[in-house]
Coordinates of C-alpha atoms in Angstrom, one line a residue:
X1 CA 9.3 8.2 -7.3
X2 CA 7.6 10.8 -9.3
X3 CA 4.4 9.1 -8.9
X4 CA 4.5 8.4 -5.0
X5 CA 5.4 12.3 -4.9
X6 CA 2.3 12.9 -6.6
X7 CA 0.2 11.1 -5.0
X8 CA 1.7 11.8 -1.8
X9 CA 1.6 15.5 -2.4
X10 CA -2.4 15.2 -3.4
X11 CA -3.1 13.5 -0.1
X12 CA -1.3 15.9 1.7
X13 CA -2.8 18.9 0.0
X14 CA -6.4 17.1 0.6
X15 CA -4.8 17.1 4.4
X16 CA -4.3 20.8 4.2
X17 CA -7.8 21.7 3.3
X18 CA -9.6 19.2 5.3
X19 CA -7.3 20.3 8.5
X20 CA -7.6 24.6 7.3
X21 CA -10.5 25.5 9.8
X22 CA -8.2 23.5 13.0
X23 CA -6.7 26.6 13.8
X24 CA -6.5 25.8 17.5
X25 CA -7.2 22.5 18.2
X26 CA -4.6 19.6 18.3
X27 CA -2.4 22.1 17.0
X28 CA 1.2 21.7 18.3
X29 CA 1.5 25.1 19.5
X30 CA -0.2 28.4 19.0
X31 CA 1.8 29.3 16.3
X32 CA 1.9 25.7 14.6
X33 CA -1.5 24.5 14.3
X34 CA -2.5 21.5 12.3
X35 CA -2.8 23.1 8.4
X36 CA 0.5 24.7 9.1
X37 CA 3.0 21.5 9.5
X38 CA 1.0 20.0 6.4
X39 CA 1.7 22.5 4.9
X40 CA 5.3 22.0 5.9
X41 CA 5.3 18.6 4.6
X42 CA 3.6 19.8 1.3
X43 CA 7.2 22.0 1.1
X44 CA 9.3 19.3 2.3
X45 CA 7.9 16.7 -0.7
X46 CA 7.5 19.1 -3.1
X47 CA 11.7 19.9 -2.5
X48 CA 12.3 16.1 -3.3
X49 CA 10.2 15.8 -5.8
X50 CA 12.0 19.1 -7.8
X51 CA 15.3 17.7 -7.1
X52 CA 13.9 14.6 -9.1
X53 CA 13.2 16.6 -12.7
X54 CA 9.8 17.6 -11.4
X55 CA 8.6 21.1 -12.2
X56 CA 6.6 23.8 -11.1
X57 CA 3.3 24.4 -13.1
X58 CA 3.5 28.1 -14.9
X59 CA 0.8 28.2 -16.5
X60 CA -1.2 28.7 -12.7
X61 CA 0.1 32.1 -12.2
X62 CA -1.3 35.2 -13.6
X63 CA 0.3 38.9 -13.9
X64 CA -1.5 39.8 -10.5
X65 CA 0.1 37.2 -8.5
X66 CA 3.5 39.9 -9.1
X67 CA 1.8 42.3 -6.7
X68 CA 1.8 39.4 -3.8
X69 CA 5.9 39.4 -4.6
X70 CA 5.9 43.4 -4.7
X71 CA 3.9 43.0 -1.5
X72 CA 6.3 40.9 0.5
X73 CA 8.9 42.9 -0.6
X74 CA 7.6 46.3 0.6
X75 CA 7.1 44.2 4.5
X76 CA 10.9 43.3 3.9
X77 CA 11.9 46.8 2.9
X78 CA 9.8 48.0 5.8
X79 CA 11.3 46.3 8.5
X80 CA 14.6 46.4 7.4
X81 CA 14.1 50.7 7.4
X82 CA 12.2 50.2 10.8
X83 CA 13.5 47.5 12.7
X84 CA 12.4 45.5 16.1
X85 CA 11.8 43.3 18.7
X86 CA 9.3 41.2 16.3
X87 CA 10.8 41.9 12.8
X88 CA 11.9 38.8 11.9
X89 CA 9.0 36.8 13.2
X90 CA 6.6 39.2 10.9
X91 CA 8.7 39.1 8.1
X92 CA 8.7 34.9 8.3
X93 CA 4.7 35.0 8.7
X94 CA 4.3 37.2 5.7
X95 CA 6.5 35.2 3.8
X96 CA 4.5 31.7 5.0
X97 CA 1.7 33.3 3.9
X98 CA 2.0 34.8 0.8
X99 CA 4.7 33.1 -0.9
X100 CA 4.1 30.0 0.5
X101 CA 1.0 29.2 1.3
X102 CA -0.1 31.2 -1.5
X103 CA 2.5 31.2 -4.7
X104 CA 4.1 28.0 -4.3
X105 CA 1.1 26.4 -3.3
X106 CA -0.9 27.8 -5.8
X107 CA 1.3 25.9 -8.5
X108 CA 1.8 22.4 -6.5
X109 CA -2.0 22.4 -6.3
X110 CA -2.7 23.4 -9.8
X111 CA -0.1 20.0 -10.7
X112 CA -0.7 17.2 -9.0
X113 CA -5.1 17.6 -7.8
X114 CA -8.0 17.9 -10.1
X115 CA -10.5 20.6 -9.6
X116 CA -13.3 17.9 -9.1
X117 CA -11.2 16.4 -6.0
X118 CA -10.5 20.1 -4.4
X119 CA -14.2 21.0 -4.5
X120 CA -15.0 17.6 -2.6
X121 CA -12.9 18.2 -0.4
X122 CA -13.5 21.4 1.2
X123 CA -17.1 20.4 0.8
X124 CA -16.4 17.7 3.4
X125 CA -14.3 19.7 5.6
X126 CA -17.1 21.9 5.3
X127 CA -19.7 19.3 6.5
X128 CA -17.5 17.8 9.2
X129 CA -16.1 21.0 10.6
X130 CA -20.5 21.8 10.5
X131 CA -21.2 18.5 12.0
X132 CA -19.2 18.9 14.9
X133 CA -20.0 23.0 15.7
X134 CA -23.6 22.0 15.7
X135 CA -23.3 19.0 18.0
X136 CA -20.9 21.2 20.3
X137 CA -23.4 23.8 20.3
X138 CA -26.5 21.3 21.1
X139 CA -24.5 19.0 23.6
X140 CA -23.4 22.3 25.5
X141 CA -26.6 24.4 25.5
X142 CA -28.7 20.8 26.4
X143 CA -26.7 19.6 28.7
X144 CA -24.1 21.5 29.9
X145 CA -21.2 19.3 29.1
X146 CA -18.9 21.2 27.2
X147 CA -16.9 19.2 25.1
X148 CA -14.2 21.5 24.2
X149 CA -12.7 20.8 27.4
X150 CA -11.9 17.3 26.0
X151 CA -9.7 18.5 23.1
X152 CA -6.2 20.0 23.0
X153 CA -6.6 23.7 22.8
X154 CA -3.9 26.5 23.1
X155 CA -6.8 28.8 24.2
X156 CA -10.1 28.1 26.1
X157 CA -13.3 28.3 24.9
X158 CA -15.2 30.0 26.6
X159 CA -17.5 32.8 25.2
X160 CA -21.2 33.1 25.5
X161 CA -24.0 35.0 23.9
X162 CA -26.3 36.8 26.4
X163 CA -24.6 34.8 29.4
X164 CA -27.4 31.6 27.8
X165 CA -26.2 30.8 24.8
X166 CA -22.4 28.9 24.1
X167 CA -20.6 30.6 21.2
X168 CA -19.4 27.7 19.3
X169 CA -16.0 27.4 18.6
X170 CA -15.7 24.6 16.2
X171 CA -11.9 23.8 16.0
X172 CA -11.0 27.1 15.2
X173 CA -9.4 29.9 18.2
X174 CA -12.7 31.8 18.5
X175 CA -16.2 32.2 17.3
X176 CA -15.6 35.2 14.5
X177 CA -12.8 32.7 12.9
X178 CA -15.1 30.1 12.5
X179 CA -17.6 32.4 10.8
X180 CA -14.6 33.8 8.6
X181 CA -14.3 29.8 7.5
X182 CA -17.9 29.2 7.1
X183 CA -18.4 32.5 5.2
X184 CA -15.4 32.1 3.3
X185 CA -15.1 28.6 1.8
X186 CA -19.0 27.7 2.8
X187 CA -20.4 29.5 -0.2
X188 CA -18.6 27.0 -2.8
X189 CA -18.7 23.8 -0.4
X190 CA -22.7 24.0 -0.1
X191 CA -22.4 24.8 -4.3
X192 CA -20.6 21.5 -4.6
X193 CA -23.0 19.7 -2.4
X194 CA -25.6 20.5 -4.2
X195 CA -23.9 19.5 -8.0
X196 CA -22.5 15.9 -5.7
X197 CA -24.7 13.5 -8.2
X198 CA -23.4 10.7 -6.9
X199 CA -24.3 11.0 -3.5
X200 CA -27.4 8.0 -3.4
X201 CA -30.8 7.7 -5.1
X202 CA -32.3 10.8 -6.3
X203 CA -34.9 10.8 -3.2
X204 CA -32.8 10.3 -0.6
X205 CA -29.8 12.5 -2.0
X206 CA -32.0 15.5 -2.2
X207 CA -33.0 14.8 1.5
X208 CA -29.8 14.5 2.7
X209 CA -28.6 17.6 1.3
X210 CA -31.0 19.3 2.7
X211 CA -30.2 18.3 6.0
X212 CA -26.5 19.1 5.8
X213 CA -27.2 22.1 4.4
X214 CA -29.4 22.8 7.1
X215 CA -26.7 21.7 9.5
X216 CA -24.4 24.1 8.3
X217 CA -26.8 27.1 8.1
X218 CA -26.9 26.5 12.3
X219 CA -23.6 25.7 12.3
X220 CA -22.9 29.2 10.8
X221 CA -25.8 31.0 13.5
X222 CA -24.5 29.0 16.2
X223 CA -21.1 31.5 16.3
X224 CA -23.1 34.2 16.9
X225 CA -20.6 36.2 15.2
X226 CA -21.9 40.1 14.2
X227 CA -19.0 39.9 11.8
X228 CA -20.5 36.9 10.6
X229 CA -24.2 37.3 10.3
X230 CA -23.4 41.2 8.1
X231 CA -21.1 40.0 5.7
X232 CA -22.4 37.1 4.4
X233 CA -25.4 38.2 3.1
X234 CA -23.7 41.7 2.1
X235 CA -21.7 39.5 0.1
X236 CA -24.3 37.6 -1.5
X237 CA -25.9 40.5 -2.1
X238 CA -23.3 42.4 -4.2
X239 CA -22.2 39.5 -5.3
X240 CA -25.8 39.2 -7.4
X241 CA -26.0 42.5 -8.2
X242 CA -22.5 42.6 -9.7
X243 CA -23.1 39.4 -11.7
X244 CA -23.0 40.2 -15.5
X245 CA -26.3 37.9 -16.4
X246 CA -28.5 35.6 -14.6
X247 CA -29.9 32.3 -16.4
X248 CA -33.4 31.1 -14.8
X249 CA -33.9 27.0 -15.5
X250 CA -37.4 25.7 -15.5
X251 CA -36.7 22.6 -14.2
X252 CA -36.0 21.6 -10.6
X253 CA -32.2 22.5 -10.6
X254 CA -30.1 21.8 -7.4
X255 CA -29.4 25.7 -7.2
X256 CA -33.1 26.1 -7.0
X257 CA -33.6 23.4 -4.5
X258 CA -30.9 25.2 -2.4
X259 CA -32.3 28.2 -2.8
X260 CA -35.6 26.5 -1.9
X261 CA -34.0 25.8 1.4
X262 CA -32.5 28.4 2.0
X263 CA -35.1 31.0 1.9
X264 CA -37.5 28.6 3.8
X265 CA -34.9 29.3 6.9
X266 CA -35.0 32.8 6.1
X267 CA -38.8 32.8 6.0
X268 CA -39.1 30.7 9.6
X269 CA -36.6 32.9 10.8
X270 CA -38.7 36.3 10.0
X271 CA -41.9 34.5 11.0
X272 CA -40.4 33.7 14.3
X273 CA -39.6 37.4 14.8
X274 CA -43.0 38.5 13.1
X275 CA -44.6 36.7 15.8
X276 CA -42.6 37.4 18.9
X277 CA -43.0 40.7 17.9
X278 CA -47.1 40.6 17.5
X279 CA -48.1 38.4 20.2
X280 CA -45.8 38.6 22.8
X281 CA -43.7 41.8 23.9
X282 CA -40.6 43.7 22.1
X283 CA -38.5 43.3 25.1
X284 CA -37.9 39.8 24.1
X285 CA -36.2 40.4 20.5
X286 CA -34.7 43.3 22.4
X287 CA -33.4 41.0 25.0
X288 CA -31.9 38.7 22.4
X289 CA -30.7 41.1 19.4
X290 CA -29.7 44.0 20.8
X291 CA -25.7 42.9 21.9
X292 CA -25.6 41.8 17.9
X293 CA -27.0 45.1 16.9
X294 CA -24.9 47.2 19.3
X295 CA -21.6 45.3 17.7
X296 CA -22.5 45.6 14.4
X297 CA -23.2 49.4 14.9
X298 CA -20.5 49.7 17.0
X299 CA -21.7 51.1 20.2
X300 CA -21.2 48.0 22.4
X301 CA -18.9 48.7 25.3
X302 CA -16.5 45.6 24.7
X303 CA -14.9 44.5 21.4
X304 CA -16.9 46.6 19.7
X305 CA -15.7 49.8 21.2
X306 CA -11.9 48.2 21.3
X307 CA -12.0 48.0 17.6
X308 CA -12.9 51.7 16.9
X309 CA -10.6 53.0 19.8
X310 CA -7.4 51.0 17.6
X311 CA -9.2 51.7 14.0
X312 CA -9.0 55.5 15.3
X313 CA -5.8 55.1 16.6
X314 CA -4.5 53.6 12.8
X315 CA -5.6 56.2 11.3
X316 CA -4.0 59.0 13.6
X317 CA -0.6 57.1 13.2
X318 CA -0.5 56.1 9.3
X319 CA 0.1 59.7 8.4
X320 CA 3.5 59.8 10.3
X321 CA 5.0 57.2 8.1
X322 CA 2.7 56.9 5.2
X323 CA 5.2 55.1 2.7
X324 CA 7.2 52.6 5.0
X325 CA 5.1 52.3 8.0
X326 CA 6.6 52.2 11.1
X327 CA 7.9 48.6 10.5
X328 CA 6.2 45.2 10.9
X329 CA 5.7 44.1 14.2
X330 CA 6.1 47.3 15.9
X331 CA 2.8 47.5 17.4
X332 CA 3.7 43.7 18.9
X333 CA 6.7 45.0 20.1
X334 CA 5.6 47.6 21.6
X335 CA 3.3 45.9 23.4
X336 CA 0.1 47.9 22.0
X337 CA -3.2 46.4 20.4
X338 CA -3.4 45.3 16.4
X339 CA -5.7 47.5 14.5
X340 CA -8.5 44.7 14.4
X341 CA -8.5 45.3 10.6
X342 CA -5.5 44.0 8.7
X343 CA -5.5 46.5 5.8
X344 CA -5.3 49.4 8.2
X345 CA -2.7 47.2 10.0
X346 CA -0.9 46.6 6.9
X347 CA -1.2 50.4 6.0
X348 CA 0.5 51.5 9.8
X349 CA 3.1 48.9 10.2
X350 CA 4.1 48.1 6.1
X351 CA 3.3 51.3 4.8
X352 CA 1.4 52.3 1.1
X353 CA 4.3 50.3 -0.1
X354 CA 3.1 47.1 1.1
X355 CA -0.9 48.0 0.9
X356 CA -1.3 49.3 -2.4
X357 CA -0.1 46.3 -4.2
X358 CA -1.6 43.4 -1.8
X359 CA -5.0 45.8 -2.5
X360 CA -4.7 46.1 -6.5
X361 CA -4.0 42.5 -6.5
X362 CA -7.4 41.3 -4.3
X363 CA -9.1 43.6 -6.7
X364 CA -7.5 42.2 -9.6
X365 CA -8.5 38.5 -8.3
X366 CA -12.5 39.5 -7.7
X367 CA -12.5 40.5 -11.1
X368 CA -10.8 38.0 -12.5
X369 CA -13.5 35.8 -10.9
X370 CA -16.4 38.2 -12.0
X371 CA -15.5 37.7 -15.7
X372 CA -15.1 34.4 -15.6
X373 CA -17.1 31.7 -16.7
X374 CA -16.3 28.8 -14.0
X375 CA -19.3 26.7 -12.7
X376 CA -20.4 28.7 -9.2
X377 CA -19.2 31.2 -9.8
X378 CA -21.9 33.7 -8.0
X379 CA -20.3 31.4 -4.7
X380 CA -16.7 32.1 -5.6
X381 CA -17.1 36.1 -5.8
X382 CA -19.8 35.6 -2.3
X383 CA -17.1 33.7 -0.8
X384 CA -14.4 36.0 -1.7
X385 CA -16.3 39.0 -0.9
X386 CA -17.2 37.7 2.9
X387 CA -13.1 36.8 3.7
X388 CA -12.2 40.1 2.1
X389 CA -14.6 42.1 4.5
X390 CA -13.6 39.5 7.1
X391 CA -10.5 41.4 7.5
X392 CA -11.8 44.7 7.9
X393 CA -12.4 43.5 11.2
X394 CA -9.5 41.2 12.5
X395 CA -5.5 41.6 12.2
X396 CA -4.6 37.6 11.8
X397 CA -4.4 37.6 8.0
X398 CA -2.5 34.1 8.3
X399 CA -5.8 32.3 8.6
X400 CA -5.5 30.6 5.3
X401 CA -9.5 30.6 3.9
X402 CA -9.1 33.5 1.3
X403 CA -6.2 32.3 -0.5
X404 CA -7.2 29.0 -0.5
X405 CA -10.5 29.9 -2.2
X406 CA -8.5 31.6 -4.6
X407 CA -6.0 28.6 -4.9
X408 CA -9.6 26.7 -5.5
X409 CA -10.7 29.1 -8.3
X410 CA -7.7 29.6 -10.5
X411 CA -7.1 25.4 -10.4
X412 CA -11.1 25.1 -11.5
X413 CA -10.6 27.5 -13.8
X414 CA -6.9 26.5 -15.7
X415 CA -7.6 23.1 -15.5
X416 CA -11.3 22.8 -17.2
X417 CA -13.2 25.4 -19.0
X418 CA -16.6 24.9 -17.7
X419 CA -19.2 27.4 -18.5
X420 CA -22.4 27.9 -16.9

């Protein structure tokens, strides 16, 4: 029995990731997609297999994960001091998320999966959930045949770029969730891809990783998600400049070949701009980057001005109830918009008493991953950087792509000590 529980609960935990970025599609209801009932029956076998002598791993916790308990707490204490309509179904969300998708998780994944098996894994989630945005995109944009109308959806899919250009929506609810995914656990997936030695021959595995990588740059474009194009390569960014040393091989290192490919997108990219821009009229980049520009410096008339008009909102409220918040679930309740940014959210509705410790404890975790000496780790802290900012700009913290990349790191790093 203990066995079967094991490997039952590493194929189901291999489910969980695979299934993370279906957030809308084939799900069983908006509020049950696919990654949450595995995750149910990660729970439900984990229960049996306790009841049978098996034990929880302690060792995969760290002093910091406290301040995730101290977290949930203050949203308890909060809508117990402010209570509504919604209470109950924030406090259950909160504790889904943190304690168990998170805390228990965290443990059941640190006991029964090697490290090695949970980078594959998302790598090929990565690659399929890639795959298929890319072909959406291309089949839609081609053709006109929209193949989203073919699969079980709670919500349609529907949004455009420029009126020309299909957002794709992958399996996730919208466009700016699927670039929270790719941004999020894309960093470490491509990392694995590239350290995968026994994909093929030499020759032809370099060429094939090229071309998934390739695939799941335009995967990641094809969202045309502001959100998604600025905090990536922020991320990547600080993420470099906060990295304690830098070691420069001179041989032909995977890292380097990625890099390789990467910046020849980059280059083709600018060139393509270069050129539109010398030889042919300004109007025309206008035309096609000025929506992306006026949402990223906020002076778009749609979402873009919605956001500020709640983030100034937030900000006008927080101060009449800066310690307990006016209770979770009371904007819901009330029928009023979420801040679009879940710290300031968390602030209003939870109070300092919920925010402070969920925000020492994600600053506690970067460092944790900045000190450390796990293989890719440049992708872990540019992965966690991109969700972090990710909410600054959305309210639906139960997306599960940040803690599982945490989940991803502390299991990598407690189980082998593997220094760069």
């Amino acid at each position: 029995m203990k066995f079967k529980s094991n490997l039952l609960l590493r194929n189901l935990i291999c489910a969980y990731i695979f299934f993370a970025s279906w957030t809308d599609s084939f799900s069983l209801s908006e509020k049950l997609p696919l990654h949450i009932v595995i995750l149910g029956a990660i729970v439900v076998v984990f229960i049996m297999a306790f009841l049978n002598g098996k034990k929880i791993l302690s060792r995969a916790y760290k002093p910091e994960d406290f301040l995730v308990i101290l977290c949930f707490i203050g949203v308890c204490l909060s809508g117990v001091l402010n209570p509504n309509g919604k209470t109950v179904n924030y406090v259950i969300a909160y504790f889904a998320v943190f304690i168990i998708g998170y805390l228990l998780l965290k443990g059941i994944v640190a006991q029964n999966i090697n490290w090695q098996t949970l980078l594959k894994i998302n790598t090929i989630a990565l690659i399929f959930a890639a795959l298929f945005t890319i072909s959406e995109f291309l089949i839609e944009f081609l053709t006109g045949f929209d193949i989203q109308t073919f699969i079980p959806r709670e919500n349609p899919a529907r949004a455009t770029y420029l009126l020309r250009f299909p957002r794709a929506y992958g399996f996730a609810h919208e466009p700016t969730i699927l670039a929270f995914y790719f941004n999020t656990l894309g960093p470490i997936g491509l990392w694995k891809l590239w350290h995968w030695n026994s994909i093929g021959r030499v020759f032809h595995r370099y060429w094939l990783k090229i071309s998934l990588t390739l695939i799941a740059i335009f995967a990641w474009f094809s969202t045309f998600s502001a959100a998604g194009f600025v905090f990536l390569p922020c991320s990547l960014i600080l993420a470099n400049c906060l990295k304690k040393r830098h070691k420069f091989s001179r041989t032909i290192s995977p890292r380097l070949i990625f890099l390789v490919v990467l910046s020849i997108v980059l280059v083709t990219l600018l060139f393509s701009i270069v050129y539109l821009n010398t030889f042919q009229s300004r109007e025309i980049i206008n035309e096609y980057t000025d929506p992306l520009r006026n949402k990223i410096t906020l002076q778009s008339d749609g979402q873009a001005s919605r956001r500020v008009t709640a983030w100034i909102n937030s900000l006008d409220n927080i101060p009449k109830s800066p310690v307990f918040g006016r209770g979770v679930g009371s904007q819901s309740d009330s029928g009023l918009d979420s801040s679009f940014n879940w710290y300031l959210f968390l602030m209003l509705e939870g109070g300092l008493i919920s925010f402070l410790p969920i925000a020492v404890f994600l600053c506690i975790s970067f460092l944790r991953i900045t000190v450390s000496h796990v293989q890719g780790k440049i992708w872990f802290m540019t992965g966690f950087l991109a969700g972090a900012m990710h909410l600054l700009v959305i309210s639906t913290f139960y997306h599960p792509f940040l803690w599982i990349l945490l989940i991803i790191f502390s299991t990598c790093s407690e189980q082998q000590k593997i220094y760069e």
